[in-house]
């Protein structure tokens, strides 16, 4: 009997302890706060929302989401806040926190909770603080960004705990930025807020700059928005540092864009440099060789898409030799069928190749149609590196820069280390002497034209990854290609490289100052003036034929 009595007393003591434990008390507080959501005062509702977010009780996120989606009501009979779900003509009622069933009710028995824009922002900020503890890093980043936009005083302690526990190096800076914004808005001392400004100053995104600039705004009476001099001084210093970093990253971004454009011009012009330099032929159909290479890439991708989609990532690699062969074959056919009858007559050559370019464009329109064709990027060429200043270094352009360097090196090796290259250089320097030494100049001309056209086809593969594939693709680059060749030095690979990079970088920096159209005009005028002073270009060819 005594043992039973002692057991009952122990059980009663446990119940008493549990009923007074912090968890139960916290749950009770959360229930009271949920009930406050049905208040007629927006201030009281906002206070309840922030209080719920700070409790950490399970179910709070569901309550706030239900409020935001207008699924919380007040039951008129007892003024209780309930979660309601419509079924047929009635609503099923549940306790907001636990989702325990509370029966059913008609719509006329319920009053929807009040909601305005200010309250919506408060709810979203509170939900952002709750999802900071999500197991998904992407959700944590999204939540931290929401908090940054509208930080609440109650979120400071949450952010500190979350930051201390965060292990993901991609998530930590985002949470740190949100914590600094929250301390800046709700810090207790000027020193704490100034330190938060210093932390924000390590980030260069526009949102941070806008937040700091807002501290230095003056009203009509000349008063600063930020009253504390210490905070204002820290904000000005942080803005100056951000401006310096942004200027550096902006310069790097423009330099990358210029080098990227230069690499594209190099690929488009390098074949023209060979044919123009060796043969003296003004080939206006060179751009169409680029177009043929791009359409070859399109055809190969279509074949792979339909027959072997698993190999799509290597489609561009397969397209490179195929484009070289197809465009090279076109080049040999053009030289044997048209160009060889027009040597020594540059005007007729120009007109003939211009007419040929129109024929090739119409041929492509007849086969593939006049509209743009889609050429996809493989996975290893998709994506970008984002710099602090907001500039993007896209993977496709990075690979094109690498590719253009590889093509230039391989072409230089062919010209310097092979018998064909030796014969080509001999014909370039003195055609009559080369012919007298037994070199078949006609064969060299055909193979040279084929090589230049093949390289143009390879350029089309690269351009298909960054530009629209259409019958007019080559026309966009033919004038720039001639400018690069003439500016760098006719027939000189080093001059072509230097000319392409110079014009590409100069064009991108001028675009930022004057716009794309005026930049093109300035570049063209500068090249014309330069050629007036130095007709042979930067790197002039040397040889008996040239000297004579």
Coordinates of C-alpha atoms in Angstrom, one line a residue, residues 51-507:
X51 CA 7.1 36.7 -31.0
X52 CA 6.1 33.5 -32.7
X53 CA 9.2 33.5 -34.8
X54 CA 11.4 33.9 -31.7
X55 CA 9.8 31.0 -29.8
X56 CA 11.3 28.3 -32.0
X57 CA 8.3 26.1 -31.3
X58 CA 7.4 23.4 -33.9
X59 CA 4.5 24.4 -36.1
X60 CA 5.2 28.1 -36.1
X61 CA 6.4 28.1 -39.8
X62 CA 3.1 26.4 -40.8
X63 CA 1.1 29.0 -38.8
X64 CA 2.8 32.0 -40.5
X65 CA 2.6 30.4 -44.0
X66 CA -1.1 29.8 -43.4
X67 CA -1.6 33.4 -42.4
X68 CA 0.2 34.6 -45.5
X69 CA -1.9 32.3 -47.7
X70 CA -5.1 33.6 -46.0
X71 CA -6.1 30.3 -44.4
X72 CA -6.3 31.5 -40.8
X73 CA -9.7 32.6 -39.4
X74 CA -11.4 33.6 -36.2
X75 CA -14.3 31.3 -35.1
X76 CA -17.1 33.7 -34.2
X77 CA -18.6 31.4 -31.5
X78 CA -15.5 31.5 -29.2
X79 CA -13.2 34.0 -30.9
X80 CA -10.6 31.3 -31.3
X81 CA -8.0 31.5 -34.1
X82 CA -8.2 28.4 -36.3
X83 CA -6.7 27.0 -39.5
X84 CA -9.5 26.3 -42.0
X85 CA -9.6 24.1 -45.1
X86 CA -12.5 24.2 -47.4
X87 CA -14.3 20.9 -48.2
X88 CA -17.4 21.2 -50.3
X89 CA -19.7 23.7 -48.7
X90 CA -18.1 23.6 -45.3
X91 CA -14.7 24.3 -43.7
X92 CA -12.7 21.8 -41.7
X93 CA -11.1 23.4 -38.7
X94 CA -7.7 22.7 -37.1
X95 CA -5.6 24.1 -34.3
X96 CA -3.0 26.2 -36.1
X97 CA 0.1 24.9 -34.2
X98 CA -0.7 21.2 -33.8
X99 CA -3.3 20.8 -36.6
X100 CA -5.5 18.9 -34.2
X101 CA -9.0 18.6 -35.7
X102 CA -11.6 21.1 -34.2
X103 CA -14.6 20.0 -36.2
X104 CA -16.3 21.9 -39.1
X105 CA -18.0 25.3 -39.6
X106 CA -19.7 27.3 -42.3
X107 CA -18.1 30.3 -43.9
X108 CA -20.5 32.6 -42.2
X109 CA -19.2 31.4 -38.9
X110 CA -15.6 32.4 -39.6
X111 CA -13.9 35.8 -40.0
X112 CA -10.7 35.9 -42.0
X113 CA -7.7 37.5 -40.2
X114 CA -6.7 41.0 -41.3
X115 CA -3.7 41.4 -43.6
X116 CA -2.0 44.4 -45.2
X117 CA 1.3 45.1 -47.1
X118 CA 3.2 46.0 -43.9
X119 CA 2.1 42.7 -42.3
X120 CA 3.0 40.7 -45.4
X121 CA 6.5 42.1 -45.2
X122 CA 6.7 41.2 -41.5
X123 CA 5.4 37.6 -42.2
X124 CA 7.9 37.1 -45.0
X125 CA 10.8 38.4 -42.8
X126 CA 9.7 36.1 -40.0
X127 CA 9.5 33.1 -42.3
X128 CA 12.9 34.0 -43.6
X129 CA 14.3 33.8 -40.1
X130 CA 12.7 30.4 -39.5
X131 CA 14.0 28.8 -42.8
X132 CA 17.5 29.9 -41.8
X133 CA 17.7 26.5 -40.0
X134 CA 16.6 24.5 -43.1
X135 CA 18.7 21.5 -44.1
X136 CA 18.8 22.8 -47.7
X137 CA 21.6 25.3 -48.2
X138 CA 19.7 27.0 -51.0
X139 CA 16.8 27.6 -48.7
X140 CA 19.1 29.0 -46.0
X141 CA 20.6 31.4 -48.6
X142 CA 17.1 32.5 -49.8
X143 CA 16.0 33.0 -46.2
X144 CA 19.1 35.1 -45.3
X145 CA 18.5 37.3 -48.4
X146 CA 14.9 37.8 -47.2
X147 CA 16.1 38.8 -43.8
X148 CA 18.6 41.2 -45.3
X149 CA 15.9 43.2 -47.1
X150 CA 13.8 43.7 -43.9
X151 CA 15.7 42.7 -40.8
X152 CA 13.8 42.6 -37.4
X153 CA 15.3 43.1 -34.0
X154 CA 14.1 39.7 -32.9
X155 CA 16.2 38.1 -35.7
X156 CA 19.6 39.3 -34.5
X157 CA 19.9 36.6 -31.9
X158 CA 18.6 34.0 -34.4
X159 CA 21.2 35.0 -37.0
X160 CA 24.0 34.9 -34.5
X161 CA 23.1 31.3 -33.5
X162 CA 22.7 30.2 -37.1
X163 CA 26.0 31.8 -38.1
X164 CA 27.8 30.1 -35.3
X165 CA 26.4 26.7 -36.4
X166 CA 26.8 27.2 -40.1
X167 CA 29.5 25.1 -41.8
X168 CA 28.8 25.7 -45.5
X169 CA 31.3 28.2 -46.8
X170 CA 28.8 29.3 -49.5
X171 CA 26.1 30.1 -47.0
X172 CA 28.1 31.8 -44.2
X173 CA 28.8 35.0 -46.1
X174 CA 25.1 35.5 -46.9
X175 CA 24.1 35.0 -43.3
X176 CA 27.0 37.2 -42.1
X177 CA 25.7 40.0 -44.4
X178 CA 22.2 39.6 -43.1
X179 CA 23.4 39.7 -39.5
X180 CA 25.3 42.9 -40.2
X181 CA 22.2 44.5 -41.7
X182 CA 20.1 43.5 -38.7
X183 CA 22.7 44.9 -36.3
X184 CA 22.9 48.1 -38.3
X185 CA 19.2 48.5 -38.1
X186 CA 18.6 47.4 -34.5
X187 CA 22.1 47.6 -32.8
X188 CA 22.0 48.9 -29.2
X189 CA 25.2 51.0 -29.5
X190 CA 26.8 53.2 -32.1
X191 CA 30.0 51.1 -31.8
X192 CA 28.1 47.9 -32.6
X193 CA 26.3 49.5 -35.6
X194 CA 29.6 51.0 -36.9
X195 CA 31.2 47.5 -36.7
X196 CA 28.2 46.2 -38.6
X197 CA 28.9 48.8 -41.3
X198 CA 32.5 47.7 -41.5
X199 CA 31.3 44.1 -42.1
X200 CA 28.9 45.2 -44.8
X201 CA 31.7 47.2 -46.4
X202 CA 33.4 43.9 -47.3
X203 CA 30.6 43.1 -49.7
X204 CA 30.4 44.8 -53.1
X205 CA 26.8 44.0 -54.2
X206 CA 24.5 46.9 -55.1
X207 CA 22.1 46.1 -52.3
X208 CA 24.8 46.8 -49.7
X209 CA 25.8 50.0 -51.4
X210 CA 22.2 51.2 -51.4
X211 CA 21.8 50.3 -47.7
X212 CA 24.9 52.3 -46.8
X213 CA 24.1 55.3 -49.0
X214 CA 20.7 55.6 -47.3
X215 CA 22.5 56.4 -44.1
X216 CA 24.1 59.5 -45.7
X217 CA 20.9 61.0 -47.2
X218 CA 20.0 64.4 -46.0
X219 CA 16.5 65.7 -45.5
X220 CA 15.2 69.2 -46.5
X221 CA 16.6 70.7 -43.3
X222 CA 20.1 69.2 -43.9
X223 CA 19.8 66.5 -41.3
X224 CA 21.4 63.1 -42.1
X225 CA 19.2 60.0 -42.1
X226 CA 21.8 58.5 -39.7
X227 CA 22.2 60.6 -36.6
X228 CA 25.3 58.9 -35.2
X229 CA 28.6 60.5 -36.6
X230 CA 30.5 57.3 -35.9
X231 CA 28.2 55.2 -38.1
X232 CA 28.2 57.8 -40.8
X233 CA 31.9 57.9 -40.9
X234 CA 32.1 54.2 -41.1
X235 CA 29.5 54.1 -43.9
X236 CA 31.4 56.7 -46.0
X237 CA 34.7 54.8 -45.6
X238 CA 32.9 51.5 -46.5
X239 CA 31.4 53.1 -49.6
X240 CA 34.8 54.4 -50.7
X241 CA 36.3 50.9 -50.3
X242 CA 33.4 49.3 -52.2
X243 CA 33.8 51.9 -55.1
X244 CA 37.5 51.1 -55.4
X245 CA 36.8 47.3 -55.5
X246 CA 34.0 47.7 -57.9
X247 CA 36.2 49.8 -60.2
X248 CA 38.9 47.1 -60.2
X249 CA 36.4 44.3 -60.9
X250 CA 34.7 46.4 -63.5
X251 CA 38.0 46.9 -65.2
X252 CA 38.7 43.1 -65.1
X253 CA 35.3 42.4 -66.4
X254 CA 35.7 44.8 -69.4
X255 CA 39.2 43.4 -70.0
X256 CA 37.8 39.9 -70.1
X257 CA 35.0 41.0 -72.5
X258 CA 37.6 42.7 -74.7
X259 CA 39.9 39.6 -74.8
X260 CA 36.8 37.5 -75.5
X261 CA 35.8 39.7 -78.4
X262 CA 39.5 39.7 -79.5
X263 CA 39.6 35.9 -79.5
X264 CA 36.4 35.8 -81.6
X265 CA 38.0 38.3 -84.1
X266 CA 41.2 36.3 -84.1
X267 CA 39.4 33.1 -85.1
X268 CA 37.4 34.9 -87.7
X269 CA 40.4 36.8 -89.1
X270 CA 43.2 34.2 -88.9
X271 CA 42.1 32.3 -92.0
X272 CA 41.7 35.6 -93.9
X273 CA 45.2 36.6 -92.9
X274 CA 46.5 33.4 -94.5
X275 CA 44.7 33.8 -97.8
X276 CA 45.1 37.5 -98.1
X277 CA 48.7 37.4 -97.0
X278 CA 49.9 34.5 -99.3
X279 CA 47.6 35.0 -102.3
X280 CA 46.7 38.7 -102.2
X281 CA 43.0 37.7 -102.7
X282 CA 40.3 39.9 -101.2
X283 CA 37.9 37.2 -100.3
X284 CA 34.5 38.7 -99.5
X285 CA 33.1 35.2 -99.0
X286 CA 35.3 34.5 -96.1
X287 CA 32.4 35.2 -93.7
X288 CA 30.4 32.5 -95.4
X289 CA 33.1 29.9 -94.5
X290 CA 32.5 30.9 -90.9
X291 CA 28.8 30.4 -91.5
X292 CA 29.3 27.0 -93.0
X293 CA 31.3 25.9 -90.0
X294 CA 28.5 27.0 -87.7
X295 CA 25.9 25.1 -89.7
X296 CA 28.1 22.1 -89.7
X297 CA 28.0 22.2 -85.9
X298 CA 24.2 22.5 -86.0
X299 CA 23.9 19.4 -88.3
X300 CA 26.2 17.3 -86.1
X301 CA 24.3 18.3 -82.9
X302 CA 21.0 17.4 -84.6
X303 CA 22.4 14.0 -85.5
X304 CA 23.6 13.4 -82.0
X305 CA 20.4 14.7 -80.4
X306 CA 18.3 12.2 -82.4
X307 CA 20.6 9.2 -82.5
X308 CA 23.0 9.4 -79.5
X309 CA 21.9 12.1 -77.0
X310 CA 24.3 10.7 -74.4
X311 CA 27.2 12.1 -76.5
X312 CA 25.9 15.6 -76.7
X313 CA 28.6 17.0 -74.5
X314 CA 31.3 16.0 -77.1
X315 CA 29.3 17.3 -80.1
X316 CA 31.4 20.5 -80.2
X317 CA 34.6 18.4 -80.2
X318 CA 33.3 16.3 -83.0
X319 CA 32.2 19.4 -84.9
X320 CA 35.7 21.0 -84.9
X321 CA 37.4 18.6 -87.4
X322 CA 34.2 18.2 -89.4
X323 CA 33.8 21.9 -89.8
X324 CA 37.4 22.3 -90.8
X325 CA 37.0 19.6 -93.6
X326 CA 33.7 20.9 -94.9
X327 CA 34.7 24.6 -95.0
X328 CA 38.2 23.6 -96.3
X329 CA 36.6 21.6 -99.1
X330 CA 34.5 24.6 -100.1
X331 CA 37.6 26.8 -100.0
X332 CA 39.5 24.4 -102.4
X333 CA 36.5 24.3 -104.7
X334 CA 36.2 28.1 -104.8
X335 CA 39.9 28.6 -105.5
X336 CA 40.0 25.9 -108.3
X337 CA 36.7 27.1 -109.8
X338 CA 36.9 30.9 -109.5
X339 CA 39.9 32.5 -107.8
X340 CA 42.7 31.0 -109.9
X341 CA 41.3 32.7 -113.0
X342 CA 41.3 36.1 -111.4
X343 CA 44.8 36.4 -109.9
X344 CA 46.3 39.8 -110.4
X345 CA 42.8 41.4 -110.8
X346 CA 41.8 42.4 -107.3
X347 CA 38.6 44.3 -108.2
X348 CA 37.2 41.3 -110.2
X349 CA 38.2 39.0 -107.3
X350 CA 36.4 41.2 -104.8
X351 CA 33.2 41.3 -107.0
X352 CA 33.3 37.6 -107.7
X353 CA 33.7 36.6 -104.0
X354 CA 31.0 39.1 -103.0
X355 CA 28.6 37.5 -105.5
X356 CA 29.6 34.1 -104.3
X357 CA 28.9 35.1 -100.7
X358 CA 25.3 36.0 -101.7
X359 CA 24.9 32.6 -103.5
X360 CA 26.1 30.7 -100.4
X361 CA 23.8 32.7 -98.1
X362 CA 20.8 31.9 -100.4
X363 CA 21.9 28.2 -100.6
X364 CA 21.8 28.0 -96.8
X365 CA 18.4 29.7 -96.6
X366 CA 17.1 27.2 -99.1
X367 CA 18.4 24.2 -97.1
X368 CA 18.0 25.3 -93.5
X369 CA 15.5 28.2 -93.8
X370 CA 16.0 31.9 -93.0
X371 CA 15.4 31.7 -89.3
X372 CA 18.0 31.3 -86.6
X373 CA 19.0 27.7 -85.7
X374 CA 19.6 26.6 -82.1
X375 CA 23.1 25.3 -81.3
X376 CA 23.3 24.2 -77.6
X377 CA 26.2 24.6 -75.2
X378 CA 27.6 21.3 -73.7
X379 CA 27.5 21.1 -69.9
X380 CA 31.2 22.0 -69.6
X381 CA 30.6 25.3 -71.4
X382 CA 27.5 26.3 -69.4
X383 CA 27.7 28.6 -66.4
X384 CA 29.8 31.5 -65.3
X385 CA 32.2 32.8 -62.7
X386 CA 30.7 35.8 -60.9
X387 CA 33.1 38.5 -59.8
X388 CA 32.4 40.7 -56.7
X389 CA 31.6 43.7 -58.9
X390 CA 28.8 41.8 -60.7
X391 CA 30.8 41.0 -63.9
X392 CA 30.4 37.5 -65.3
X393 CA 33.1 35.4 -66.8
X394 CA 31.1 32.9 -68.8
X395 CA 32.5 29.4 -69.4
X396 CA 31.7 29.4 -73.1
X397 CA 33.8 32.5 -73.7
X398 CA 36.6 31.3 -71.5
X399 CA 36.8 28.1 -73.6
X400 CA 36.7 30.1 -76.8
X401 CA 39.7 32.2 -75.6
X402 CA 41.6 29.0 -74.9
X403 CA 40.5 27.5 -78.2
X404 CA 41.6 30.5 -80.2
X405 CA 45.1 30.3 -78.6
X406 CA 45.3 26.6 -79.4
X407 CA 44.3 27.2 -83.0
X408 CA 46.9 29.9 -83.3
X409 CA 49.6 27.7 -81.9
X410 CA 48.7 24.8 -84.1
X411 CA 48.6 27.0 -87.2
X412 CA 52.0 28.5 -86.3
X413 CA 53.4 25.0 -86.0
X414 CA 52.0 24.0 -89.4
X415 CA 53.6 27.1 -91.0
X416 CA 57.0 26.8 -89.2
X417 CA 57.5 23.0 -88.9
X418 CA 56.0 21.4 -92.0
X419 CA 57.1 21.2 -95.6
X420 CA 53.7 22.7 -96.7
X421 CA 54.4 25.6 -94.4
X422 CA 57.8 26.1 -95.8
X423 CA 56.4 26.1 -99.3
X424 CA 53.7 28.6 -98.3
X425 CA 56.2 31.0 -96.8
X426 CA 58.4 30.7 -99.9
X427 CA 55.4 31.6 -102.2
X428 CA 54.5 34.5 -99.9
X429 CA 58.0 36.0 -100.1
X430 CA 58.7 35.5 -103.8
X431 CA 56.2 33.6 -106.0
X432 CA 58.4 33.5 -109.1
X433 CA 61.5 32.3 -107.2
X434 CA 59.4 29.6 -105.5
X435 CA 58.1 28.4 -108.9
X436 CA 61.6 28.4 -110.3
X437 CA 62.7 26.2 -107.4
X438 CA 60.1 23.6 -108.3
X439 CA 57.3 24.5 -105.9
X440 CA 53.9 23.9 -107.4
X441 CA 52.5 27.4 -106.7
X442 CA 49.0 26.5 -108.0
X443 CA 48.8 23.6 -105.5
X444 CA 50.1 25.8 -102.7
X445 CA 47.4 28.4 -103.6
X446 CA 44.6 25.8 -103.5
X447 CA 45.8 24.3 -100.2
X448 CA 46.4 27.7 -98.7
X449 CA 42.9 28.8 -99.6
X450 CA 41.5 25.5 -98.2
X451 CA 43.5 26.0 -95.0
X452 CA 42.3 29.5 -94.5
X453 CA 38.7 28.5 -95.2
X454 CA 39.0 25.5 -92.9
X455 CA 40.2 27.7 -90.0
X456 CA 37.2 30.0 -90.8
X457 CA 35.0 26.9 -90.4
X458 CA 36.5 26.2 -87.1
X459 CA 35.8 29.8 -86.1
X460 CA 32.2 29.1 -86.9
X461 CA 32.1 26.3 -84.4
X462 CA 33.2 28.7 -81.7
X463 CA 30.9 31.4 -82.8
X464 CA 27.9 29.0 -82.7
X465 CA 28.4 28.8 -79.0
X466 CA 27.9 32.6 -78.4
X467 CA 26.0 33.9 -81.4
X468 CA 22.9 33.1 -83.4
X469 CA 23.5 30.6 -86.2
X470 CA 21.8 32.2 -89.3
X471 CA 22.6 32.8 -93.0
X472 CA 23.9 36.3 -92.0
X473 CA 26.3 35.1 -89.4
X474 CA 29.5 35.7 -91.4
X475 CA 28.5 39.2 -92.5
X476 CA 28.7 40.5 -88.9
X477 CA 32.5 39.6 -88.8
X478 CA 33.8 40.2 -92.3
X479 CA 34.6 43.9 -92.0
X480 CA 36.1 43.5 -88.5
X481 CA 38.2 40.6 -89.8
X482 CA 39.7 42.8 -92.6
X483 CA 40.4 45.5 -90.1
X484 CA 42.3 43.1 -87.9
X485 CA 44.3 41.7 -90.8
X486 CA 45.2 45.2 -92.2
X487 CA 45.9 46.7 -88.7
X488 CA 48.1 43.8 -87.5
X489 CA 50.0 43.3 -90.7
X490 CA 48.9 41.3 -93.8
X491 CA 49.9 37.7 -93.6
X492 CA 51.5 37.9 -90.2
X493 CA 50.0 35.7 -87.4
X494 CA 51.6 37.6 -84.6
X495 CA 50.2 40.8 -86.1
X496 CA 46.8 39.2 -86.4
X497 CA 46.8 38.2 -82.7
X498 CA 47.9 41.7 -81.6
X499 CA 45.4 43.4 -83.9
X500 CA 42.5 41.2 -82.7
X501 CA 43.2 41.8 -79.0
X502 CA 43.9 45.5 -79.5
X503 CA 40.7 46.1 -81.4
X504 CA 38.6 43.8 -79.1
X505 CA 39.8 45.4 -75.9
X506 CA 39.6 49.0 -77.2
X507 CA 36.0 48.3 -78.6

